Short mmCIF file of C-alpha atoms and ligand atoms in Angstrom, two decimals:
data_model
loop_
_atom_site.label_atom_id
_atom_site.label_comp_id
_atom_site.label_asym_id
_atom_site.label_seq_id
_atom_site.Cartn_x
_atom_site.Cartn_y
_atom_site.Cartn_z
CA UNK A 1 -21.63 -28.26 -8.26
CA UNK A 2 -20.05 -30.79 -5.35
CA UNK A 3 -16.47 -31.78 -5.73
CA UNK A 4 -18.19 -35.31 -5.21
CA UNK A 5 -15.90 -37.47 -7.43
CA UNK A 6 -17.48 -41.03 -9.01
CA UNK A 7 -14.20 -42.68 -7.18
CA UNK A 8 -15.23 -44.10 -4.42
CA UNK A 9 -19.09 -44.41 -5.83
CA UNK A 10 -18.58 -46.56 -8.72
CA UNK A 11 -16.43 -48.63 -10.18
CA UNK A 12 -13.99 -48.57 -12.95
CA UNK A 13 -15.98 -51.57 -15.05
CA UNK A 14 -19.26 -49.22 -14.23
CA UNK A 15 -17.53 -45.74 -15.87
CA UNK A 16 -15.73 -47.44 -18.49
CA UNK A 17 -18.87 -49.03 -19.56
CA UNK A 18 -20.29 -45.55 -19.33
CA UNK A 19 -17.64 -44.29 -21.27
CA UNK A 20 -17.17 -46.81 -23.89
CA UNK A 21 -21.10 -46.61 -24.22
CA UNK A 22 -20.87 -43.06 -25.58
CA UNK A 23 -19.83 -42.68 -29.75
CA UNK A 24 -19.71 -39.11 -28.64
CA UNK A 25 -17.70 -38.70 -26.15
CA UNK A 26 -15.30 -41.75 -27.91
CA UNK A 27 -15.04 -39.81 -30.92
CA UNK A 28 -14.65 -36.20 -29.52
CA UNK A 29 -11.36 -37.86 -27.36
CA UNK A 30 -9.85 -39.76 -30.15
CA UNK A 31 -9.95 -36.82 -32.46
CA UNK A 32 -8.79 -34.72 -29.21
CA UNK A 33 -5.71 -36.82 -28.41
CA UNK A 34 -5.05 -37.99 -32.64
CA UNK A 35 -4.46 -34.15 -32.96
CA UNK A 36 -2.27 -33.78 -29.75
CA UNK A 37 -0.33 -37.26 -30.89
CA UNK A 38 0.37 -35.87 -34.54
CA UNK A 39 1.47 -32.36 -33.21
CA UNK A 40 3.97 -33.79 -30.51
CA UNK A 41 5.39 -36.12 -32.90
CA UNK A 42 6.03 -33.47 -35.52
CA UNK A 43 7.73 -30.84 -32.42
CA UNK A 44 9.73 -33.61 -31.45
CA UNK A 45 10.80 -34.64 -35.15
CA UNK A 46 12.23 -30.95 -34.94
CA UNK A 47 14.64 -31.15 -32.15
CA UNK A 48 18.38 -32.66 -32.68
CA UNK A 49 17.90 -35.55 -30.41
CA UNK A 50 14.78 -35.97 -28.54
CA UNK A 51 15.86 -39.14 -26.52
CA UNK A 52 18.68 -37.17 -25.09
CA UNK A 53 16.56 -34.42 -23.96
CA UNK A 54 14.19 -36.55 -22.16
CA UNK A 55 17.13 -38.24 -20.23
CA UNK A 56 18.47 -34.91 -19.28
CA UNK A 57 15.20 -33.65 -18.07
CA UNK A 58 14.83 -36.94 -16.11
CA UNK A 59 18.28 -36.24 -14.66
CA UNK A 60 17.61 -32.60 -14.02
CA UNK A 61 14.34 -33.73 -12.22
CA UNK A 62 16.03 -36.49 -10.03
CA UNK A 63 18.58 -33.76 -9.43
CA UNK A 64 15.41 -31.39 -8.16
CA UNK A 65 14.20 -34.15 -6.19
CA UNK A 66 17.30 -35.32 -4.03
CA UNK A 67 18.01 -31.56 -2.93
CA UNK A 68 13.53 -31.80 -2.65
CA UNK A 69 13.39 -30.04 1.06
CA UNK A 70 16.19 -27.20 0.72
CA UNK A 71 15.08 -26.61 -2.56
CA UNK A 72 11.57 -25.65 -1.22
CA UNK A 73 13.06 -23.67 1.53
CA UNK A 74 15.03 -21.67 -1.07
CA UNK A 75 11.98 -20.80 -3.03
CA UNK A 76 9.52 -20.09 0.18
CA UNK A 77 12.53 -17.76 1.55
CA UNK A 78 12.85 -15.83 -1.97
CA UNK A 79 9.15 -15.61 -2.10
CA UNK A 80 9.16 -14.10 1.03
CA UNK A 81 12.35 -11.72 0.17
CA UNK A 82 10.20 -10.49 -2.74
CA UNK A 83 7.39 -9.82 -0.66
CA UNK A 84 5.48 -12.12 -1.27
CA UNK A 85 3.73 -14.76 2.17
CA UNK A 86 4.37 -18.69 1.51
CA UNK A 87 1.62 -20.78 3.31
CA UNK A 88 2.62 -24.68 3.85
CA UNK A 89 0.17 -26.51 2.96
CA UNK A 90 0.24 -30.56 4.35
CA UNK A 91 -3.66 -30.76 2.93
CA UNK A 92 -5.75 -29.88 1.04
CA UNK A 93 -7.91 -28.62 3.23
CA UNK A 94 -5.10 -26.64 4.75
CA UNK A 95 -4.61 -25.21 1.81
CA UNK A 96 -8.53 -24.15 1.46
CA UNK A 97 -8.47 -22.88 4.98
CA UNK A 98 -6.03 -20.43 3.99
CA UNK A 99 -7.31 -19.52 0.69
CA UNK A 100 -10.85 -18.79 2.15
CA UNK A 101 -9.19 -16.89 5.32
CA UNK A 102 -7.32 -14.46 2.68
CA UNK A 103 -10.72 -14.05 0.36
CA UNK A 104 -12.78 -13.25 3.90
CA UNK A 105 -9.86 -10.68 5.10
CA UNK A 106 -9.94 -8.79 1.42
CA UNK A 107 -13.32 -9.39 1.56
CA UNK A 108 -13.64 -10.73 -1.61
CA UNK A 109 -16.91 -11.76 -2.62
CA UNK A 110 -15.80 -12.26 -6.80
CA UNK A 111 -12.98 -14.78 -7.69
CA UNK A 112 -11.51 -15.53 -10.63
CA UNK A 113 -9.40 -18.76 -11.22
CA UNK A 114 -6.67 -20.00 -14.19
CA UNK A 115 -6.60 -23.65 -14.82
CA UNK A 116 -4.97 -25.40 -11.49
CA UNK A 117 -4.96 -29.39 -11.23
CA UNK A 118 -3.81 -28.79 -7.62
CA UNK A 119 -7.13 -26.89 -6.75
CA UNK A 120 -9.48 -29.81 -8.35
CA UNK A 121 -7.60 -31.85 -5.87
CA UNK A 122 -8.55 -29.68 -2.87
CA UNK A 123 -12.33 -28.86 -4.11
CA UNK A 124 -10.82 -25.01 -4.11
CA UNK A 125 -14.34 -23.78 -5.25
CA UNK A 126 -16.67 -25.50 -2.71
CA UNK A 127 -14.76 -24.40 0.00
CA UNK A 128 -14.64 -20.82 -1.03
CA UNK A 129 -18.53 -21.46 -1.72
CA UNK A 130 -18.87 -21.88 1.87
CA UNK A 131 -16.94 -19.06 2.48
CA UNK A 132 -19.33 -16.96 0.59
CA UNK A 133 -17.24 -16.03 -3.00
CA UNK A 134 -18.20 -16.70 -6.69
CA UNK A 135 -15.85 -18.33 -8.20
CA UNK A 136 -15.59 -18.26 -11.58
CA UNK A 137 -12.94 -20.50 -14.14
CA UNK A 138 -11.47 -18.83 -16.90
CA UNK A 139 -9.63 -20.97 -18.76
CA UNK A 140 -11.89 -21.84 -21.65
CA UNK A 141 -12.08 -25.88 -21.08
CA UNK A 142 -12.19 -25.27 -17.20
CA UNK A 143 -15.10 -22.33 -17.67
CA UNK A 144 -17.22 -24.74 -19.97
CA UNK A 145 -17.32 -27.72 -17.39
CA UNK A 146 -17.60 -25.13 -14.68
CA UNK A 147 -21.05 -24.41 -16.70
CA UNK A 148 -22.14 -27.54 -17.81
CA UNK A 149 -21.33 -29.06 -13.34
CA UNK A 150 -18.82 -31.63 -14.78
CA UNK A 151 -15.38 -32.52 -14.33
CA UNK A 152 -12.06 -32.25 -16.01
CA UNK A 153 -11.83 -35.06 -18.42
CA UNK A 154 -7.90 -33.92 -19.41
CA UNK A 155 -4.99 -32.70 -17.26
CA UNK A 156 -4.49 -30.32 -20.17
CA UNK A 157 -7.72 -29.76 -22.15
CA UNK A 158 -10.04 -30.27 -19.33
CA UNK A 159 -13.29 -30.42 -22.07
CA UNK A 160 -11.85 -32.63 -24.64
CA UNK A 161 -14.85 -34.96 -24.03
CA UNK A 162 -16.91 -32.24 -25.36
CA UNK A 163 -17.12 -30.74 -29.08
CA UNK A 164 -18.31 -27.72 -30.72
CA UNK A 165 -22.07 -28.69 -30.46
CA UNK A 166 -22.24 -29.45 -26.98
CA UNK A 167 -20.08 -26.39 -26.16
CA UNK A 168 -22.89 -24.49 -27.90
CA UNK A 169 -25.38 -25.80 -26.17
CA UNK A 170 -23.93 -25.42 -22.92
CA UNK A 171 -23.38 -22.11 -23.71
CA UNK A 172 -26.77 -21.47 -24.40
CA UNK A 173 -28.32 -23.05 -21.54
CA UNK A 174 -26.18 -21.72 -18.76
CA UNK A 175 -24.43 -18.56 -19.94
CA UNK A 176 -27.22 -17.00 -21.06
CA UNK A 177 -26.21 -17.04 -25.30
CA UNK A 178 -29.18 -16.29 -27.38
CA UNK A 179 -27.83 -16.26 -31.12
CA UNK A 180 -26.38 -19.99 -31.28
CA UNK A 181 -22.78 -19.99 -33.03
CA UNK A 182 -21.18 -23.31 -33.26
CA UNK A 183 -17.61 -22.09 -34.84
CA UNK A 184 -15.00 -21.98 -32.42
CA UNK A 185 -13.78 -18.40 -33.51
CA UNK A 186 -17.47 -17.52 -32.74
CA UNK A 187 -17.16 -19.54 -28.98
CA UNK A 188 -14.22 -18.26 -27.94
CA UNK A 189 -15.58 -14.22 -28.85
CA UNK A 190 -18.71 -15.43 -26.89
CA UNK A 191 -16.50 -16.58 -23.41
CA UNK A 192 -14.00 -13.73 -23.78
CA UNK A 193 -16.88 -11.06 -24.04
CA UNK A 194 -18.38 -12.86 -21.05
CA UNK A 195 -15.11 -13.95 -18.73
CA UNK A 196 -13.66 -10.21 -19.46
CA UNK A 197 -16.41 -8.45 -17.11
CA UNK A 198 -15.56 -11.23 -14.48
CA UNK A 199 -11.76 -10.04 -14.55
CA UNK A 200 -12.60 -6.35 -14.02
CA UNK A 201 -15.23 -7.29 -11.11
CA UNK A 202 -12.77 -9.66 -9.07
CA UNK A 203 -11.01 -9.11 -6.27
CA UNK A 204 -9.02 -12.04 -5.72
CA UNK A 205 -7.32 -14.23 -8.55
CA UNK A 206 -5.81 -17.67 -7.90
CA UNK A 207 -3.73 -19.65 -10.40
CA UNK A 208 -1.72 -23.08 -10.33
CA UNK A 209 1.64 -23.04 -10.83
CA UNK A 210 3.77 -24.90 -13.57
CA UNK A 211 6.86 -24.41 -11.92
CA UNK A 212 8.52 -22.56 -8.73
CA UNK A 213 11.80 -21.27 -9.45
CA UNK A 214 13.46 -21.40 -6.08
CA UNK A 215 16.74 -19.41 -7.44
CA UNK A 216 14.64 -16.34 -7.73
CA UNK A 217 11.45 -17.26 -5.50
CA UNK A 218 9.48 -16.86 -9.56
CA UNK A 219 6.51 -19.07 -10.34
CA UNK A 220 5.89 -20.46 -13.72
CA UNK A 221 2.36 -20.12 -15.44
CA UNK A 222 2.02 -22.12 -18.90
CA UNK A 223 -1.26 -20.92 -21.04
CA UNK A 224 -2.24 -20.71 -24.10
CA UNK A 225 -4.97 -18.17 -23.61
CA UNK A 226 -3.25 -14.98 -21.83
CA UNK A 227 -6.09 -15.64 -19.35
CA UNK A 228 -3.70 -16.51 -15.90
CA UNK A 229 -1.93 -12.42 -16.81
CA UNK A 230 -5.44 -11.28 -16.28
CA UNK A 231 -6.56 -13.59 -13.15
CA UNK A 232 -2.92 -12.23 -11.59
CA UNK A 233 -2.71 -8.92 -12.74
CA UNK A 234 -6.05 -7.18 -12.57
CA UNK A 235 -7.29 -8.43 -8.75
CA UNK A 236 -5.54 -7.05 -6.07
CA UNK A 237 -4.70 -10.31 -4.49
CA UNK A 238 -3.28 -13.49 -6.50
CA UNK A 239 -2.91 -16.99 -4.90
CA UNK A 240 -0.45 -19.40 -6.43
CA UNK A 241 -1.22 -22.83 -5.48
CA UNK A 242 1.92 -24.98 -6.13
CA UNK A 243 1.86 -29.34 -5.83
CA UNK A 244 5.32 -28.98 -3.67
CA UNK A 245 6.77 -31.19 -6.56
CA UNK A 246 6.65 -28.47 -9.30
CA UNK A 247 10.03 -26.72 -8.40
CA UNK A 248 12.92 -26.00 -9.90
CA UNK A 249 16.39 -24.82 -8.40
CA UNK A 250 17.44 -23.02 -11.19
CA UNK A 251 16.60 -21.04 -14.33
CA UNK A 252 18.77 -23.61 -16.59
CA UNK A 253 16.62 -26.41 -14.86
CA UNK A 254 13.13 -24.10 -15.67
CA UNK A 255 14.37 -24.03 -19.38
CA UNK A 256 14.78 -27.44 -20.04
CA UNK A 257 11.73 -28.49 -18.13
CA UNK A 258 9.34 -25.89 -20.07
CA UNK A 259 10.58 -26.49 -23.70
CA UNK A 260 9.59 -29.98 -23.22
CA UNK A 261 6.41 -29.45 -21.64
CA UNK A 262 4.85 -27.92 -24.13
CA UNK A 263 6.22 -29.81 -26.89
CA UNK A 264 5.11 -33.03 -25.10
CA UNK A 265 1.56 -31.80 -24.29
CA UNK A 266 0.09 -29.34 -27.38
CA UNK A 267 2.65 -30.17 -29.47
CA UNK A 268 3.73 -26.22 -29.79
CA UNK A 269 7.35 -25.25 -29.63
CA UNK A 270 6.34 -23.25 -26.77
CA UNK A 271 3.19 -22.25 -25.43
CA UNK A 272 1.47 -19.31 -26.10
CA UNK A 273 2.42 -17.58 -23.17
CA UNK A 274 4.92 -18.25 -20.51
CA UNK A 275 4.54 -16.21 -17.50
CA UNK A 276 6.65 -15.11 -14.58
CA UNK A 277 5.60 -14.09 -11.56
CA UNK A 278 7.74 -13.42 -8.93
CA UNK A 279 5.96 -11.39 -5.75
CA UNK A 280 3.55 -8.54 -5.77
CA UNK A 281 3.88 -5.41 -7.60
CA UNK A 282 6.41 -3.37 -7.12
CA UNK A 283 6.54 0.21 -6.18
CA UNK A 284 7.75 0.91 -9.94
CA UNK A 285 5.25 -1.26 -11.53
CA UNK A 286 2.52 -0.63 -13.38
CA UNK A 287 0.38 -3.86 -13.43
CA UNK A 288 0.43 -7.22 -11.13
CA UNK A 289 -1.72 -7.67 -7.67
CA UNK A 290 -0.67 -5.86 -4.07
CA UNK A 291 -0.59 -9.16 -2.32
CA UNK A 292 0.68 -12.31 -3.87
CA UNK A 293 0.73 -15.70 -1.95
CA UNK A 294 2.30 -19.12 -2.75
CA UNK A 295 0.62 -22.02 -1.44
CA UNK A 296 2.69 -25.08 -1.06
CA UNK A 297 0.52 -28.30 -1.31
CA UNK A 298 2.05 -30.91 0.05
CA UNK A 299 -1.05 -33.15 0.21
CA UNK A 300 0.60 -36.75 -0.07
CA UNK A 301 3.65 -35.80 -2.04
CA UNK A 302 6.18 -36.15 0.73
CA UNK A 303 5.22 -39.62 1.62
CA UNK A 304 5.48 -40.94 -1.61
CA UNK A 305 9.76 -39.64 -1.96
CA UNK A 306 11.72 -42.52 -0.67
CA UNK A 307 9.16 -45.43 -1.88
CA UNK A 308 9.55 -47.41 -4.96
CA UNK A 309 7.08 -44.91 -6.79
CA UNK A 310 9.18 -41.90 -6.27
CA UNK A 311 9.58 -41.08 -9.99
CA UNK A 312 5.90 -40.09 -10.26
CA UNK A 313 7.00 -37.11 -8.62
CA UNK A 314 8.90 -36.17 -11.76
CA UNK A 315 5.77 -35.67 -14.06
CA UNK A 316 5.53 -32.19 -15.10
CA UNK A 317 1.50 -33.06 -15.87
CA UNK A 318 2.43 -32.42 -19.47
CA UNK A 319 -0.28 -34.68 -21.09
CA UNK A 320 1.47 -36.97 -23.37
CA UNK A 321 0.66 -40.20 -21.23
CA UNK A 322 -2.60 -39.44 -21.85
CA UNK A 323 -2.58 -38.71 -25.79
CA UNK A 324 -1.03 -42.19 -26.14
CA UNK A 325 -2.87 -44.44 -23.96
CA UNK A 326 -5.01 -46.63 -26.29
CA UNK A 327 -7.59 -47.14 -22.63
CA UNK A 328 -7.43 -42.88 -22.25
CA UNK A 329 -8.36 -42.85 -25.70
CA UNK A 330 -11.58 -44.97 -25.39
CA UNK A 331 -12.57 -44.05 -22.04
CA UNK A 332 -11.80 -40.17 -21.98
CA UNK A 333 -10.75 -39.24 -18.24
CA UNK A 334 -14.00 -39.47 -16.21
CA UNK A 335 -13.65 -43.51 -16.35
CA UNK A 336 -10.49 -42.87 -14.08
CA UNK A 337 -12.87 -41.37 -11.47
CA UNK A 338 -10.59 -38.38 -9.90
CA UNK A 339 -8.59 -35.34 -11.18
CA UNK A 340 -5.71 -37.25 -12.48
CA UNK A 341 -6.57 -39.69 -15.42
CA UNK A 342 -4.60 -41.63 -18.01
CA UNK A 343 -1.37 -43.64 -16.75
CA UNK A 344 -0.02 -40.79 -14.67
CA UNK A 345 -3.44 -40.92 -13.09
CA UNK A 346 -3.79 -44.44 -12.41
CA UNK A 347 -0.39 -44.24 -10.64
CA UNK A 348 -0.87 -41.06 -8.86
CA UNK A 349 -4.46 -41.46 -7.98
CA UNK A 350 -4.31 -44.55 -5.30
CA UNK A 351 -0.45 -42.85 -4.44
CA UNK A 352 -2.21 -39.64 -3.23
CA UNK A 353 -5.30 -41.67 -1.82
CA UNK A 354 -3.28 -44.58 0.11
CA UNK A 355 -0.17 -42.06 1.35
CA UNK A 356 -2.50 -39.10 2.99
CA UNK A 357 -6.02 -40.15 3.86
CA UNK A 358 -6.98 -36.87 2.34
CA UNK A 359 -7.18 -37.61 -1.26
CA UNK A 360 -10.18 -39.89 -2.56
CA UNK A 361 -9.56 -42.53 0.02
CA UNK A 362 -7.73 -46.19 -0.11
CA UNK A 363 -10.12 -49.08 -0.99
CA UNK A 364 -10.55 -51.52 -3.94
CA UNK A 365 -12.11 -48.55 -6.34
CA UNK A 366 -8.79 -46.39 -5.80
CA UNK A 367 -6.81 -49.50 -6.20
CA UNK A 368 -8.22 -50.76 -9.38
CA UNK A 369 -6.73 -47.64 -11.28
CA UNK A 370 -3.90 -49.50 -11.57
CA UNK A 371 -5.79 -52.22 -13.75
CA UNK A 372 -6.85 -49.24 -16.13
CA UNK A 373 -3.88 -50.30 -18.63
CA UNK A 374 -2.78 -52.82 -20.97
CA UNK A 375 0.89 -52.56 -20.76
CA UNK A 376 1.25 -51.90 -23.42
CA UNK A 377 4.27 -49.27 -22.42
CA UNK A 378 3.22 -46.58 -24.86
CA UNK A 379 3.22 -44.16 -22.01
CA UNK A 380 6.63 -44.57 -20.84
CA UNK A 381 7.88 -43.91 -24.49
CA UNK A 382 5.74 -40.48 -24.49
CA UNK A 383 7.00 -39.48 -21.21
CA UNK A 384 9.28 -36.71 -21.78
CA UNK A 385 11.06 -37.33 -18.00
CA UNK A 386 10.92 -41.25 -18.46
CA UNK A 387 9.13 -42.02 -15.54
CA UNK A 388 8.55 -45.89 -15.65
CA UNK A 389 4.44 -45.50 -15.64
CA UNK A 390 4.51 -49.14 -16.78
CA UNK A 391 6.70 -50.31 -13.69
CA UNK A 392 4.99 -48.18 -11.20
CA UNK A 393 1.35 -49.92 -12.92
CA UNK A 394 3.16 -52.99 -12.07
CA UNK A 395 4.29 -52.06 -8.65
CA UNK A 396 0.83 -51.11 -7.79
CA UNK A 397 -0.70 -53.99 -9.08
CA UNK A 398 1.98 -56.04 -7.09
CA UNK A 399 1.03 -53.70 -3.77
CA UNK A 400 -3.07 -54.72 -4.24
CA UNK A 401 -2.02 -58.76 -4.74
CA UNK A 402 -0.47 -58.38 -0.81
CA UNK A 403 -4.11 -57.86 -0.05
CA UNK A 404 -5.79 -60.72 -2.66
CA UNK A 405 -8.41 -63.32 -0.61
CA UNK A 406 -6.14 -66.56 0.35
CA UNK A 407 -8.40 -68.65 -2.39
CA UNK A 408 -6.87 -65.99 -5.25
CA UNK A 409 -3.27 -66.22 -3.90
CA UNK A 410 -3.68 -70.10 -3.61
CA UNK A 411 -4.74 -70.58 -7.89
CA UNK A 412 -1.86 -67.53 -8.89
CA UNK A 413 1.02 -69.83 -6.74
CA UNK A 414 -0.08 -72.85 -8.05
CA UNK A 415 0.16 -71.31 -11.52
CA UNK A 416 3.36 -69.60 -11.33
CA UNK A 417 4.78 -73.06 -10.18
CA UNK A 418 3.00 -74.67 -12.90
CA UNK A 419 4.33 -72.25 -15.70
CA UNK A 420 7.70 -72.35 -13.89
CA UNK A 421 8.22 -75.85 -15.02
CA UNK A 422 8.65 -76.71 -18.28
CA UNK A 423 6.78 -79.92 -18.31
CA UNK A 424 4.51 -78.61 -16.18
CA UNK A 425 3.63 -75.77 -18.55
CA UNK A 426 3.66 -78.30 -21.82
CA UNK A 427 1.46 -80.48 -20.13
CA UNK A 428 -0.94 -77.65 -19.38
CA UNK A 429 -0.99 -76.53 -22.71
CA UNK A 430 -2.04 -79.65 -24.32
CA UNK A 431 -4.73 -80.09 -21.72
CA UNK A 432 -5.60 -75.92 -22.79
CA UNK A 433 -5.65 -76.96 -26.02
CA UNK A 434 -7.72 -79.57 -25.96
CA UNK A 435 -10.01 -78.00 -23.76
CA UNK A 436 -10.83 -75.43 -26.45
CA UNK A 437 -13.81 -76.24 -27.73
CA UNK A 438 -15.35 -76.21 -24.52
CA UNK A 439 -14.29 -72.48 -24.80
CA UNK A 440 -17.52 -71.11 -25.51
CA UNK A 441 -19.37 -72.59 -22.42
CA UNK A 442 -16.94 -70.06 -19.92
CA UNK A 443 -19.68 -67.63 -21.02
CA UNK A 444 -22.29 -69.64 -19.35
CA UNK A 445 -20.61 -69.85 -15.78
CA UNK A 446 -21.14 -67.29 -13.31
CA UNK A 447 -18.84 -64.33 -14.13
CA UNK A 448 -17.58 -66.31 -17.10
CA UNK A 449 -19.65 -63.77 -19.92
CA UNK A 450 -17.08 -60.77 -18.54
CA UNK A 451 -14.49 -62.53 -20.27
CA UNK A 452 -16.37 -63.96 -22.85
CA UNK A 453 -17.94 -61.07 -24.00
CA UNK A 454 -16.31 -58.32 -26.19
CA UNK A 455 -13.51 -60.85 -26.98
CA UNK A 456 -13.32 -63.24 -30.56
CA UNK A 457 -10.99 -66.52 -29.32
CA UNK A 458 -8.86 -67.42 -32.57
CA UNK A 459 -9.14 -70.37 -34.37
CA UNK A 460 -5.74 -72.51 -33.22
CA UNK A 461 -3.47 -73.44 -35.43
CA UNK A 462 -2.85 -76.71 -37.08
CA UNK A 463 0.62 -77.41 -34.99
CA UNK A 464 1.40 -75.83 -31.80
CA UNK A 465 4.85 -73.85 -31.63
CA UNK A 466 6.40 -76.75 -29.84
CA UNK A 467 5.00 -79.01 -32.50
CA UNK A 468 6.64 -76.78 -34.89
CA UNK A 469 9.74 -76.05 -32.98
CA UNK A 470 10.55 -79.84 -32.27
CA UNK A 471 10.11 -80.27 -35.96
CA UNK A 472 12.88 -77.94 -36.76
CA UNK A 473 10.33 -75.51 -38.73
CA UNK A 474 10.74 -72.92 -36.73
S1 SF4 B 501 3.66 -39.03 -16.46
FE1 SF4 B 501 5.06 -38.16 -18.00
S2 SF4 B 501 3.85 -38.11 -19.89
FE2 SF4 B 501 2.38 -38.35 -18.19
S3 SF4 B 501 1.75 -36.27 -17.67
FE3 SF4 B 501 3.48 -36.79 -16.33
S4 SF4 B 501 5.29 -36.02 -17.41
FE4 SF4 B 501 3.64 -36.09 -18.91
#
């Protein structure tokens, strides 16, 4: 497949009408993120005090964040000290170029991959496509979109869009299974009898990385599968490509960041397994690679510290956002057109595009994200680093008005001056209310049916609120 991304091709109204369009895909995500919801609320219902634990971690990440440069420098020279090479990364396509320059020097023609967000940023497997390796996913979700040429739907469960039937059939017509089984004890047999022979013929392995550990030059892998041990301990090479954000200084800081990611994301006390890594093998070692690198993607990131969307940098792409988000939970994550969807996507989509050049590209289609919410806060509540997804929605929304036609500025002055007024605004209320029979006609006038359409206007009251308020019933 093409990393070709629906972004820039469509927009958001076209692939949330696609979306919403599909009872399949609707009901596979709400069941998806239901599940997710009810799990997180009951791990968090175990801890002492939750609220405390998110302010800490947003503390502890701030903390991470103002010490951002030597913190990196500590980790890259640790790496190193292990033995291990640190490529900088300011692209993603620097990052490729180094990836593919390793896999042609090893000559590595077979490459296996754990789940890595920062890779689907890059378009990782074209490029080492073009430099002549077969790459293949092995992370479950990750392995069945690989097969079926899609995209990740979920930061965490990149085939939640998909359920046990389609899985089958996907299975059937591109891995070669001949006896159908639909149970997911039966699925996951069928993928680990099939990924296993790809871990024993690879010669390279490349991860993501939940978290560098700059105290000890470690990096982090979160699974629940035990499929990242394999990708980095049977090749004889592993990559770890890191978003520069996803660092820690200390062990203490690790802790408190990992106990909450997986609550916040699967729900599970912790996950499944928790991995460290921390340079090649060593001479009295049995298992792990002969070369490990860490890639440092910078890709955007560095712009964005310093501006009034800094916080995004704090998300530890845990999930929860997503699981809450009453528009995720229609739409699934392909309506959000690139590899980050939900709130933390429609903040750190047009941040990456607009700061670098290199992600998806700034127009109106990147900028629109932003419009991809109701408000409704739900996501801020789930964050478990309380990054204000609702103010940064906000911000962004503010940053695409600067660039609204004159006519559009022109009607929103004139109505904030209006509304600013209060017999301005009562006078425009009676006229509203008035004017509401006529309601039904705005569905006749050009544009008009997009509002019009999908949306019951109440019957109005007997008395207004004012009516009622000046009345002394209220
Ligand atoms: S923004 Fe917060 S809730 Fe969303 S993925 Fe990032 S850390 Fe998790």
């Amino acid at each position: 497949m093409t990393n070709e991304w629906p972004l820039r091709s469509s927009t958001l109204r076209e692939r949330t009408a696609t979306a919403v369009d599909d009872p399949v895909l609707r009901a596979n995500v709400g069941a998806a993120t239901d599940r997710f919801r009810t799990k997180r609320t009951s791990a968090l219902a175990r801890l002492h005090d939750p609220d405390a634990l998110r302010s800490a971690a947003r503390g502890v990440r701030g903390d991470i964040l103002a010490d951002w440069a030597a913190t990196l420098e500590l980790l890259a020279d640790n790496v190193q000290a292990n033995g291990g090479h640190v490529c900088w990364a300011p692209t993603g396509a620097d990052a490729n170029d180094y990836i593919a320059s390793v896999a042609r020097r090893i000559g590595a023609s077979t490459v296996v991959k754990s789940k890595s967000m920062a890779t689907e940023e890059t378009g990782l497997n074209e490029a080492l496509a073009a430099a002549g390796c077969d790459t293949v996913e092995t992370d479950l979700g990750e392995w069945i979109i690989q097969l079926a040429e899609e995209h990740p739907s979920h930061i965490i469960a990149p085939a939640v869009h998909k359920n046990r039937d389609q899985v089958a059939d996907t299975f059937e017509a591109k891995a070669g299974m001949t006896e159908r089984v639909t149970e997911p004890t039966e699925l996951v047999a069928f993928a680990r009898r099939e990924l296993r022979r790809r871990f024993l013929e690879a010669d390279l392995g490349i991860t993501g990385a939940n978290l560098g550990v700059a105290e000890t030059g470690s990096v982090v892998l979160v699974t629940n599968e035990g499929n990242a041990r394999m990708v980095t301990s049977m090749p004889r090479v592993h990559i770890a490509v890191m978003g520069a954000e996803r660092i820690a200084r200390t062990w203490d800081q690790a802790d408190l960041v990992l106990g909450l990611l997986a609550k916040s994301g699967t729900g599970q006390a912790l996950s499944s397994y928790t991995t460290v890594l921390s340079g090649p093998r060593g001479e009295d070692e049995a298992d792990g690679p002969d070369e490990f690198h860490l890639v440092i993607l910078d890709n955007g990131r560095s712009d964005i510290a310093g501006t009034e969307f800094a916080e995004m940098l704090n998300c530890i792409r845990c999930g929860s956002c997503l699981n809450v988000c009453p528009v995720y939970h229609q739409t699934g994550g392909h309506a959000y057109g690139w590899v980050y969807s939900g709130p933390m996507g429609a903040v750190l989509t047009p941040l990456l595009a607009s700061q670098t050049g290199h992600g998806p590209g700034e127009d109106h289609h990147v900028g629109e994200l932003a419009n991809a919410s109701t408000l409704c806060g739900a996501c801020m509540e789930a964050c478990p680093v309380e990054i204000p997804l609702q103010d940064l929605l906000l911000g962004l929304r503010r940053r695409n008005a600067e660039h609204a036609g004159l006519a559009e500025r022109s009607m929103w002055r004139a109505w904030a001056a209006a509304w600013s007024r209060p017999g301005a605004y009562g006078a425009s209320a009676t006229v509203a209310t008035k004017a509401r029979r006529l309601a039904p006609l705005l569905g006749r006038l050009p544009g008009g049916s997009r509002w019009t359409d999908g949306r019951d206007l109440p019957d109005l009251p007997a008395r207004t609120f004012r009516q009622r308020w000046d009345a002394g019933d209220v």
